[in-house]
Amino acid sequence: MGFTFVLWLSAMKLTSSTARIANLIFLSPLLSLGLIHFIVGEPILPSTLIGLGLILGGLLLQKLGKTH
């Protein structure tokens, strides 16, 4: 966990937009679901996919709102 914190802090220092880097944290559920499904073998329920869709949809709306 310490290693990932150092990577996160380095990314925050090197970027010109911390908001762009901060939004990456919301992609971790997608990675976690993939690892849980393929490595552990846990089934992914439809309600989980709906929740993931809401997270990704919120990120998309946020990104689209900044371009207009």
JSON list of N, CA and C in Angstrom, two decimals:
[
{"chain": "A", "resi": 1, "resn": "MET", "atom": "N", "xyz": [0.83, -1.18, 0.00]},
{"chain": "A", "resi": 1, "resn": "MET", "atom": "CA", "xyz": [0.00, 0.00, 0.00]},
{"chain": "A", "resi": 1, "resn": "MET", "atom": "C", "xyz": [0.88, 1.26, 0.00]},
{"chain": "A", "resi": 2, "resn": "GLY", "atom": "N", "xyz": [2.00, 1.18, 0.67]},
{"chain": "A", "resi": 2, "resn": "GLY", "atom": "CA", "xyz": [2.91, 2.32, 0.69]},
{"chain": "A", "resi": 2, "resn": "GLY", "atom": "C", "xyz": [3.47, 2.63, -0.69]},
{"chain": "A", "resi": 3, "resn": "PHE", "atom": "N", "xyz": [3.76, 1.57, -1.45]},
{"chain": "A", "resi": 3, "resn": "PHE", "atom": "CA", "xyz": [4.29, 1.76, -2.81]},
{"chain": "A", "resi": 3, "resn": "PHE", "atom": "C", "xyz": [3.28, 2.47, -3.70]},
{"chain": "A", "resi": 4, "resn": "THR", "atom": "N", "xyz": [2.03, 2.07, -3.62]},
{"chain": "A", "resi": 4, "resn": "THR", "atom": "CA", "xyz": [1.01, 2.71, -4.44]},
{"chain": "A", "resi": 4, "resn": "THR", "atom": "C", "xyz": [0.78, 4.16, -4.00]},
{"chain": "A", "resi": 5, "resn": "PHE", "atom": "N", "xyz": [0.93, 4.43, -2.71]},
{"chain": "A", "resi": 5, "resn": "PHE", "atom": "CA", "xyz": [0.80, 5.82, -2.25]},
{"chain": "A", "resi": 5, "resn": "PHE", "atom": "C", "xyz": [1.91, 6.69, -2.83]},
{"chain": "A", "resi": 6, "resn": "VAL", "atom": "N", "xyz": [3.13, 6.16, -2.87]},
{"chain": "A", "resi": 6, "resn": "VAL", "atom": "CA", "xyz": [4.25, 6.90, -3.44]},
{"chain": "A", "resi": 6, "resn": "VAL", "atom": "C", "xyz": [4.02, 7.15, -4.93]},
{"chain": "A", "resi": 7, "resn": "LEU", "atom": "N", "xyz": [3.51, 6.15, -5.64]},
{"chain": "A", "resi": 7, "resn": "LEU", "atom": "CA", "xyz": [3.19, 6.33, -7.06]},
{"chain": "A", "resi": 7, "resn": "LEU", "atom": "C", "xyz": [2.12, 7.40, -7.25]},
{"chain": "A", "resi": 8, "resn": "TRP", "atom": "N", "xyz": [1.09, 7.35, -6.41]},
{"chain": "A", "resi": 8, "resn": "TRP", "atom": "CA", "xyz": [0.00, 8.33, -6.50]},
{"chain": "A", "resi": 8, "resn": "TRP", "atom": "C", "xyz": [0.52, 9.74, -6.23]},
{"chain": "A", "resi": 9, "resn": "LEU", "atom": "N", "xyz": [1.33, 9.89, -5.21]},
{"chain": "A", "resi": 9, "resn": "LEU", "atom": "CA", "xyz": [1.88, 11.19, -4.87]},
{"chain": "A", "resi": 9, "resn": "LEU", "atom": "C", "xyz": [2.77, 11.71, -6.00]},
{"chain": "A", "resi": 10, "resn": "SER", "atom": "N", "xyz": [3.56, 10.82, -6.60]},
{"chain": "A", "resi": 10, "resn": "SER", "atom": "CA", "xyz": [4.41, 11.23, -7.72]},
{"chain": "A", "resi": 10, "resn": "SER", "atom": "C", "xyz": [3.58, 11.69, -8.91]},
{"chain": "A", "resi": 11, "resn": "ALA", "atom": "N", "xyz": [2.51, 10.97, -9.19]},
{"chain": "A", "resi": 11, "resn": "ALA", "atom": "CA", "xyz": [1.63, 11.36, -10.29]},
{"chain": "A", "resi": 11, "resn": "ALA", "atom": "C", "xyz": [0.99, 12.72, -10.03]},
{"chain": "A", "resi": 12, "resn": "MET", "atom": "N", "xyz": [0.59, 12.96, -8.78]},
{"chain": "A", "resi": 12, "resn": "MET", "atom": "CA", "xyz": [-0.03, 14.24, -8.44]},
{"chain": "A", "resi": 12, "resn": "MET", "atom": "C", "xyz": [0.96, 15.40, -8.59]},
{"chain": "A", "resi": 13, "resn": "LYS", "atom": "N", "xyz": [2.23, 15.13, -8.28]},
{"chain": "A", "resi": 13, "resn": "LYS", "atom": "CA", "xyz": [3.24, 16.18, -8.39]},
{"chain": "A", "resi": 13, "resn": "LYS", "atom": "C", "xyz": [3.61, 16.47, -9.85]},
{"chain": "A", "resi": 14, "resn": "LEU", "atom": "N", "xyz": [3.58, 15.44, -10.70]},
{"chain": "A", "resi": 14, "resn": "LEU", "atom": "CA", "xyz": [4.04, 15.59, -12.08]},
{"chain": "A", "resi": 14, "resn": "LEU", "atom": "C", "xyz": [2.98, 16.12, -13.04]},
{"chain": "A", "resi": 15, "resn": "THR", "atom": "N", "xyz": [1.72, 16.04, -12.66]},
{"chain": "A", "resi": 15, "resn": "THR", "atom": "CA", "xyz": [0.66, 16.43, -13.58]},
{"chain": "A", "resi": 15, "resn": "THR", "atom": "C", "xyz": [0.38, 17.93, -13.51]},
{"chain": "A", "resi": 16, "resn": "SER", "atom": "N", "xyz": [-0.15, 18.43, -14.62]},
{"chain": "A", "resi": 16, "resn": "SER", "atom": "CA", "xyz": [-0.58, 19.82, -14.63]},
{"chain": "A", "resi": 16, "resn": "SER", "atom": "C", "xyz": [-2.03, 19.95, -14.16]},
{"chain": "A", "resi": 17, "resn": "SER", "atom": "N", "xyz": [-2.77, 18.84, -14.14]},
{"chain": "A", "resi": 17, "resn": "SER", "atom": "CA", "xyz": [-4.16, 18.84, -13.72]},
{"chain": "A", "resi": 17, "resn": "SER", "atom": "C", "xyz": [-4.39, 17.73, -12.70]},
{"chain": "A", "resi": 18, "resn": "THR", "atom": "N", "xyz": [-4.46, 18.07, -11.43]},
{"chain": "A", "resi": 18, "resn": "THR", "atom": "CA", "xyz": [-4.67, 17.04, -10.41]},
{"chain": "A", "resi": 18, "resn": "THR", "atom": "C", "xyz": [-6.06, 16.43, -10.51]},
{"chain": "A", "resi": 19, "resn": "ALA", "atom": "N", "xyz": [-7.02, 17.18, -11.05]},
{"chain": "A", "resi": 19, "resn": "ALA", "atom": "CA", "xyz": [-8.38, 16.64, -11.19]},
{"chain": "A", "resi": 19, "resn": "ALA", "atom": "C", "xyz": [-8.39, 15.45, -12.14]},
{"chain": "A", "resi": 20, "resn": "ARG", "atom": "N", "xyz": [-7.60, 15.50, -13.18]},
{"chain": "A", "resi": 20, "resn": "ARG", "atom": "CA", "xyz": [-7.54, 14.40, -14.14]},
{"chain": "A", "resi": 20, "resn": "ARG", "atom": "C", "xyz": [-6.99, 13.15, -13.48]},
{"chain": "A", "resi": 21, "resn": "ILE", "atom": "N", "xyz": [-5.96, 13.30, -12.69]},
{"chain": "A", "resi": 21, "resn": "ILE", "atom": "CA", "xyz": [-5.36, 12.16, -11.98]},
{"chain": "A", "resi": 21, "resn": "ILE", "atom": "C", "xyz": [-6.30, 11.66, -10.90]},
{"chain": "A", "resi": 22, "resn": "ALA", "atom": "N", "xyz": [-6.96, 12.58, -10.20]},
{"chain": "A", "resi": 22, "resn": "ALA", "atom": "CA", "xyz": [-7.86, 12.19, -9.12]},
{"chain": "A", "resi": 22, "resn": "ALA", "atom": "C", "xyz": [-9.02, 11.34, -9.63]},
{"chain": "A", "resi": 23, "resn": "ASN", "atom": "N", "xyz": [-9.47, 11.55, -10.85]},
{"chain": "A", "resi": 23, "resn": "ASN", "atom": "CA", "xyz": [-10.57, 10.76, -11.40]},
{"chain": "A", "resi": 23, "resn": "ASN", "atom": "C", "xyz": [-10.17, 9.32, -11.69]},
{"chain": "A", "resi": 24, "resn": "LEU", "atom": "N", "xyz": [-8.88, 9.05, -11.78]},
{"chain": "A", "resi": 24, "resn": "LEU", "atom": "CA", "xyz": [-8.43, 7.68, -12.04]},
{"chain": "A", "resi": 24, "resn": "LEU", "atom": "C", "xyz": [-8.80, 6.74, -10.91]},
{"chain": "A", "resi": 25, "resn": "ILE", "atom": "N", "xyz": [-8.96, 7.25, -9.69]},
{"chain": "A", "resi": 25, "resn": "ILE", "atom": "CA", "xyz": [-9.29, 6.40, -8.56]},
{"chain": "A", "resi": 25, "resn": "ILE", "atom": "C", "xyz": [-10.63, 5.71, -8.77]},
{"chain": "A", "resi": 26, "resn": "PHE", "atom": "N", "xyz": [-11.51, 6.34, -9.55]},
{"chain": "A", "resi": 26, "resn": "PHE", "atom": "CA", "xyz": [-12.83, 5.76, -9.79]},
{"chain": "A", "resi": 26, "resn": "PHE", "atom": "C", "xyz": [-12.77, 4.60, -10.77]},
{"chain": "A", "resi": 27, "resn": "LEU", "atom": "N", "xyz": [-11.64, 4.39, -11.42]},
{"chain": "A", "resi": 27, "resn": "LEU", "atom": "CA", "xyz": [-11.49, 3.25, -12.31]},
{"chain": "A", "resi": 27, "resn": "LEU", "atom": "C", "xyz": [-11.02, 2.00, -11.57]},
{"chain": "A", "resi": 28, "resn": "SER", "atom": "N", "xyz": [-10.63, 2.14, -10.32]},
{"chain": "A", "resi": 28, "resn": "SER", "atom": "CA", "xyz": [-10.17, 0.98, -9.56]},
{"chain": "A", "resi": 28, "resn": "SER", "atom": "C", "xyz": [-11.25, -0.09, -9.36]},
{"chain": "A", "resi": 29, "resn": "PRO", "atom": "N", "xyz": [-12.54, 0.26, -9.22]},
{"chain": "A", "resi": 29, "resn": "PRO", "atom": "CA", "xyz": [-13.54, -0.82, -9.12]},
{"chain": "A", "resi": 29, "resn": "PRO", "atom": "C", "xyz": [-13.57, -1.71, -10.37]},
{"chain": "A", "resi": 30, "resn": "LEU", "atom": "N", "xyz": [-13.35, -1.12, -11.53]},
{"chain": "A", "resi": 30, "resn": "LEU", "atom": "CA", "xyz": [-13.32, -1.91, -12.77]},
{"chain": "A", "resi": 30, "resn": "LEU", "atom": "C", "xyz": [-12.18, -2.91, -12.73]},
{"chain": "A", "resi": 31, "resn": "LEU", "atom": "N", "xyz": [-11.01, -2.47, -12.33]},
{"chain": "A", "resi": 31, "resn": "LEU", "atom": "CA", "xyz": [-9.86, -3.36, -12.23]},
{"chain": "A", "resi": 31, "resn": "LEU", "atom": "C", "xyz": [-10.08, -4.43, -11.16]},
{"chain": "A", "resi": 32, "resn": "SER", "atom": "N", "xyz": [-10.64, -4.02, -10.04]},
{"chain": "A", "resi": 32, "resn": "SER", "atom": "CA", "xyz": [-10.89, -4.97, -8.95]},
{"chain": "A", "resi": 32, "resn": "SER", "atom": "C", "xyz": [-11.88, -6.05, -9.37]},
{"chain": "A", "resi": 33, "resn": "LEU", "atom": "N", "xyz": [-12.93, -5.64, -10.07]},
{"chain": "A", "resi": 33, "resn": "LEU", "atom": "CA", "xyz": [-13.92, -6.63, -10.53]},
{"chain": "A", "resi": 33, "resn": "LEU", "atom": "C", "xyz": [-13.28, -7.64, -11.48]},
{"chain": "A", "resi": 34, "resn": "GLY", "atom": "N", "xyz": [-12.44, -7.14, -12.38]},
{"chain": "A", "resi": 34, "resn": "GLY", "atom": "CA", "xyz": [-11.77, -8.06, -13.30]},
{"chain": "A", "resi": 34, "resn": "GLY", "atom": "C", "xyz": [-10.88, -9.04, -12.57]},
{"chain": "A", "resi": 35, "resn": "LEU", "atom": "N", "xyz": [-10.10, -8.55, -11.62]},
{"chain": "A", "resi": 35, "resn": "LEU", "atom": "CA", "xyz": [-9.23, -9.45, -10.86]},
{"chain": "A", "resi": 35, "resn": "LEU", "atom": "C", "xyz": [-10.03, -10.45, -10.04]},
{"chain": "A", "resi": 36, "resn": "ILE", "atom": "N", "xyz": [-11.07, -9.98, -9.39]},
{"chain": "A", "resi": 36, "resn": "ILE", "atom": "CA", "xyz": [-11.89, -10.88, -8.58]},
{"chain": "A", "resi": 36, "resn": "ILE", "atom": "C", "xyz": [-12.54, -11.95, -9.44]},
{"chain": "A", "resi": 37, "resn": "HIS", "atom": "N", "xyz": [-13.01, -11.57, -10.60]},
{"chain": "A", "resi": 37, "resn": "HIS", "atom": "CA", "xyz": [-13.69, -12.53, -11.47]},
{"chain": "A", "resi": 37, "resn": "HIS", "atom": "C", "xyz": [-12.72, -13.54, -12.08]},
{"chain": "A", "resi": 38, "resn": "PHE", "atom": "N", "xyz": [-11.62, -13.06, -12.64]},
{"chain": "A", "resi": 38, "resn": "PHE", "atom": "CA", "xyz": [-10.73, -13.96, -13.37]},
{"chain": "A", "resi": 38, "resn": "PHE", "atom": "C", "xyz": [-9.75, -14.71, -12.48]},
{"chain": "A", "resi": 39, "resn": "ILE", "atom": "N", "xyz": [-9.31, -14.13, -11.39]},
{"chain": "A", "resi": 39, "resn": "ILE", "atom": "CA", "xyz": [-8.33, -14.80, -10.53]},
{"chain": "A", "resi": 39, "resn": "ILE", "atom": "C", "xyz": [-9.02, -15.63, -9.45]},
{"chain": "A", "resi": 40, "resn": "VAL", "atom": "N", "xyz": [-9.99, -15.02, -8.77]},
{"chain": "A", "resi": 40, "resn": "VAL", "atom": "CA", "xyz": [-10.66, -15.70, -7.66]},
{"chain": "A", "resi": 40, "resn": "VAL", "atom": "C", "xyz": [-11.80, -16.58, -8.16]},
{"chain": "A", "resi": 41, "resn": "GLY", "atom": "N", "xyz": [-12.41, -16.19, -9.28]},
{"chain": "A", "resi": 41, "resn": "GLY", "atom": "CA", "xyz": [-13.51, -16.98, -9.83]},
{"chain": "A", "resi": 41, "resn": "GLY", "atom": "C", "xyz": [-14.87, -16.59, -9.31]},
{"chain": "A", "resi": 42, "resn": "GLU", "atom": "N", "xyz": [-14.97, -15.44, -8.66]},
{"chain": "A", "resi": 42, "resn": "GLU", "atom": "CA", "xyz": [-16.26, -14.98, -8.14]},
{"chain": "A", "resi": 42, "resn": "GLU", "atom": "C", "xyz": [-17.16, -14.53, -9.28]},
{"chain": "A", "resi": 43, "resn": "PRO", "atom": "N", "xyz": [-18.45, -14.84, -9.21]},
{"chain": "A", "resi": 43, "resn": "PRO", "atom": "CA", "xyz": [-19.36, -14.34, -10.24]},
{"chain": "A", "resi": 43, "resn": "PRO", "atom": "C", "xyz": [-19.62, -12.85, -10.04]},
{"chain": "A", "resi": 44, "resn": "ILE", "atom": "N", "xyz": [-19.84, -12.16, -11.14]},
{"chain": "A", "resi": 44, "resn": "ILE", "atom": "CA", "xyz": [-20.17, -10.74, -11.09]},
{"chain": "A", "resi": 44, "resn": "ILE", "atom": "C", "xyz": [-21.68, -10.61, -11.31]},
{"chain": "A", "resi": 45, "resn": "LEU", "atom": "N", "xyz": [-22.37, -10.09, -10.31]},
{"chain": "A", "resi": 45, "resn": "LEU", "atom": "CA", "xyz": [-23.82, -9.98, -10.36]},
{"chain": "A", "resi": 45, "resn": "LEU", "atom": "C", "xyz": [-24.25, -8.80, -11.22]},
{"chain": "A", "resi": 46, "resn": "PRO", "atom": "N", "xyz": [-25.45, -8.87, -11.80]},
{"chain": "A", "resi": 46, "resn": "PRO", "atom": "CA", "xyz": [-25.95, -7.75, -12.61]},
{"chain": "A", "resi": 46, "resn": "PRO", "atom": "C", "xyz": [-26.01, -6.44, -11.82]},
{"chain": "A", "resi": 47, "resn": "SER", "atom": "N", "xyz": [-26.34, -6.49, -10.54]},
{"chain": "A", "resi": 47, "resn": "SER", "atom": "CA", "xyz": [-26.40, -5.26, -9.74]},
{"chain": "A", "resi": 47, "resn": "SER", "atom": "C", "xyz": [-25.02, -4.61, -9.63]},
{"chain": "A", "resi": 48, "resn": "THR", "atom": "N", "xyz": [-23.99, -5.43, -9.61]},
{"chain": "A", "resi": 48, "resn": "THR", "atom": "CA", "xyz": [-22.62, -4.90, -9.56]},
{"chain": "A", "resi": 48, "resn": "THR", "atom": "C", "xyz": [-22.29, -4.18, -10.86]},
{"chain": "A", "resi": 49, "resn": "LEU", "atom": "N", "xyz": [-22.70, -4.77, -11.97]},
{"chain": "A", "resi": 49, "resn": "LEU", "atom": "CA", "xyz": [-22.46, -4.15, -13.27]},
{"chain": "A", "resi": 49, "resn": "LEU", "atom": "C", "xyz": [-23.23, -2.83, -13.41]},
{"chain": "A", "resi": 50, "resn": "ILE", "atom": "N", "xyz": [-24.43, -2.80, -12.85]},
{"chain": "A", "resi": 50, "resn": "ILE", "atom": "CA", "xyz": [-25.21, -1.55, -12.87]},
{"chain": "A", "resi": 50, "resn": "ILE", "atom": "C", "xyz": [-24.49, -0.47, -12.07]},
{"chain": "A", "resi": 51, "resn": "GLY", "atom": "N", "xyz": [-24.00, -0.82, -10.90]},
{"chain": "A", "resi": 51, "resn": "GLY", "atom": "CA", "xyz": [-23.26, 0.14, -10.09]},
{"chain": "A", "resi": 51, "resn": "GLY", "atom": "C", "xyz": [-22.00, 0.63, -10.79]},
{"chain": "A", "resi": 52, "resn": "LEU", "atom": "N", "xyz": [-21.30, -0.29, -11.43]},
{"chain": "A", "resi": 52, "resn": "LEU", "atom": "CA", "xyz": [-20.11, 0.08, -12.18]},
{"chain": "A", "resi": 52, "resn": "LEU", "atom": "C", "xyz": [-20.47, 1.00, -13.35]},
{"chain": "A", "resi": 53, "resn": "GLY", "atom": "N", "xyz": [-21.59, 0.72, -13.99]},
{"chain": "A", "resi": 53, "resn": "GLY", "atom": "CA", "xyz": [-22.06, 1.58, -15.07]},
{"chain": "A", "resi": 53, "resn": "GLY", "atom": "C", "xyz": [-22.38, 2.98, -14.58]},
{"chain": "A", "resi": 54, "resn": "LEU", "atom": "N", "xyz": [-22.95, 3.08, -13.38]},
{"chain": "A", "resi": 54, "resn": "LEU", "atom": "CA", "xyz": [-23.24, 4.40, -12.81]},
{"chain": "A", "resi": 54, "resn": "LEU", "atom": "C", "xyz": [-21.95, 5.18, -12.52]},
{"chain": "A", "resi": 55, "resn": "ILE", "atom": "N", "xyz": [-20.94, 4.49, -12.01]},
{"chain": "A", "resi": 55, "resn": "ILE", "atom": "CA", "xyz": [-19.66, 5.14, -11.73]},
{"chain": "A", "resi": 55, "resn": "ILE", "atom": "C", "xyz": [-19.04, 5.65, -13.02]},
{"chain": "A", "resi": 56, "resn": "LEU", "atom": "N", "xyz": [-18.97, 4.78, -14.03]},
{"chain": "A", "resi": 56, "resn": "LEU", "atom": "CA", "xyz": [-18.36, 5.17, -15.30]},
{"chain": "A", "resi": 56, "resn": "LEU", "atom": "C", "xyz": [-19.19, 6.23, -16.01]},
{"chain": "A", "resi": 57, "resn": "GLY", "atom": "N", "xyz": [-20.52, 6.14, -15.90]},
{"chain": "A", "resi": 57, "resn": "GLY", "atom": "CA", "xyz": [-21.39, 7.16, -16.48]},
{"chain": "A", "resi": 57, "resn": "GLY", "atom": "C", "xyz": [-21.18, 8.52, -15.83]},
{"chain": "A", "resi": 58, "resn": "GLY", "atom": "N", "xyz": [-21.00, 8.54, -14.52]},
{"chain": "A", "resi": 58, "resn": "GLY", "atom": "CA", "xyz": [-20.72, 9.79, -13.82]},
{"chain": "A", "resi": 58, "resn": "GLY", "atom": "C", "xyz": [-19.41, 10.42, -14.27]},
{"chain": "A", "resi": 59, "resn": "LEU", "atom": "N", "xyz": [-18.40, 9.58, -14.46]},
{"chain": "A", "resi": 59, "resn": "LEU", "atom": "CA", "xyz": [-17.11, 10.09, -14.97]},
{"chain": "A", "resi": 59, "resn": "LEU", "atom": "C", "xyz": [-17.26, 10.65, -16.37]},
{"chain": "A", "resi": 60, "resn": "LEU", "atom": "N", "xyz": [-18.04, 9.98, -17.19]},
{"chain": "A", "resi": 60, "resn": "LEU", "atom": "CA", "xyz": [-18.26, 10.44, -18.56]},
{"chain": "A", "resi": 60, "resn": "LEU", "atom": "C", "xyz": [-19.01, 11.77, -18.57]},
{"chain": "A", "resi": 61, "resn": "LEU", "atom": "N", "xyz": [-20.04, 11.87, -17.75]},
{"chain": "A", "resi": 61, "resn": "LEU", "atom": "CA", "xyz": [-20.79, 13.13, -17.67]},
{"chain": "A", "resi": 61, "resn": "LEU", "atom": "C", "xyz": [-19.90, 14.28, -17.19]},
{"chain": "A", "resi": 62, "resn": "GLN", "atom": "N", "xyz": [-19.04, 13.98, -16.24]},
{"chain": "A", "resi": 62, "resn": "GLN", "atom": "CA", "xyz": [-18.13, 15.00, -15.74]},
{"chain": "A", "resi": 62, "resn": "GLN", "atom": "C", "xyz": [-17.17, 15.46, -16.84]},
{"chain": "A", "resi": 63, "resn": "LYS", "atom": "N", "xyz": [-16.66, 14.51, -17.61]},
{"chain": "A", "resi": 63, "resn": "LYS", "atom": "CA", "xyz": [-15.74, 14.86, -18.69]},
{"chain": "A", "resi": 63, "resn": "LYS", "atom": "C", "xyz": [-16.46, 15.63, -19.78]},
{"chain": "A", "resi": 64, "resn": "LEU", "atom": "N", "xyz": [-17.66, 15.24, -20.14]},
{"chain": "A", "resi": 64, "resn": "LEU", "atom": "CA", "xyz": [-18.42, 15.92, -21.19]},
{"chain": "A", "resi": 64, "resn": "LEU", "atom": "C", "xyz": [-18.82, 17.33, -20.74]},
{"chain": "A", "resi": 65, "resn": "GLY", "atom": "N", "xyz": [-19.09, 17.49, -19.47]},
{"chain": "A", "resi": 65, "resn": "GLY", "atom": "CA", "xyz": [-19.48, 18.79, -18.94]},
{"chain": "A", "resi": 65, "resn": "GLY", "atom": "C", "xyz": [-18.36, 19.81, -19.01]},
{"chain": "A", "resi": 66, "resn": "LYS", "atom": "N", "xyz": [-17.13, 19.35, -18.95]},
{"chain": "A", "resi": 66, "resn": "LYS", "atom": "CA", "xyz": [-15.98, 20.26, -18.99]},
{"chain": "A", "resi": 66, "resn": "LYS", "atom": "C", "xyz": [-15.65, 20.72, -20.39]},
{"chain": "A", "resi": 67, "resn": "THR", "atom": "N", "xyz": [-16.06, 19.96, -21.41]},
{"chain": "A", "resi": 67, "resn": "THR", "atom": "CA", "xyz": [-15.72, 20.32, -22.78]},
{"chain": "A", "resi": 67, "resn": "THR", "atom": "C", "xyz": [-16.68, 21.33, -23.38]},
{"chain": "A", "resi": 68, "resn": "HIS", "atom": "N", "xyz": [-17.86, 21.48, -22.79]},
{"chain": "A", "resi": 68, "resn": "HIS", "atom": "CA", "xyz": [-18.85, 22.39, -23.36]},
{"chain": "A", "resi": 68, "resn": "HIS", "atom": "C", "xyz": [-18.85, 23.70, -22.66]}
]
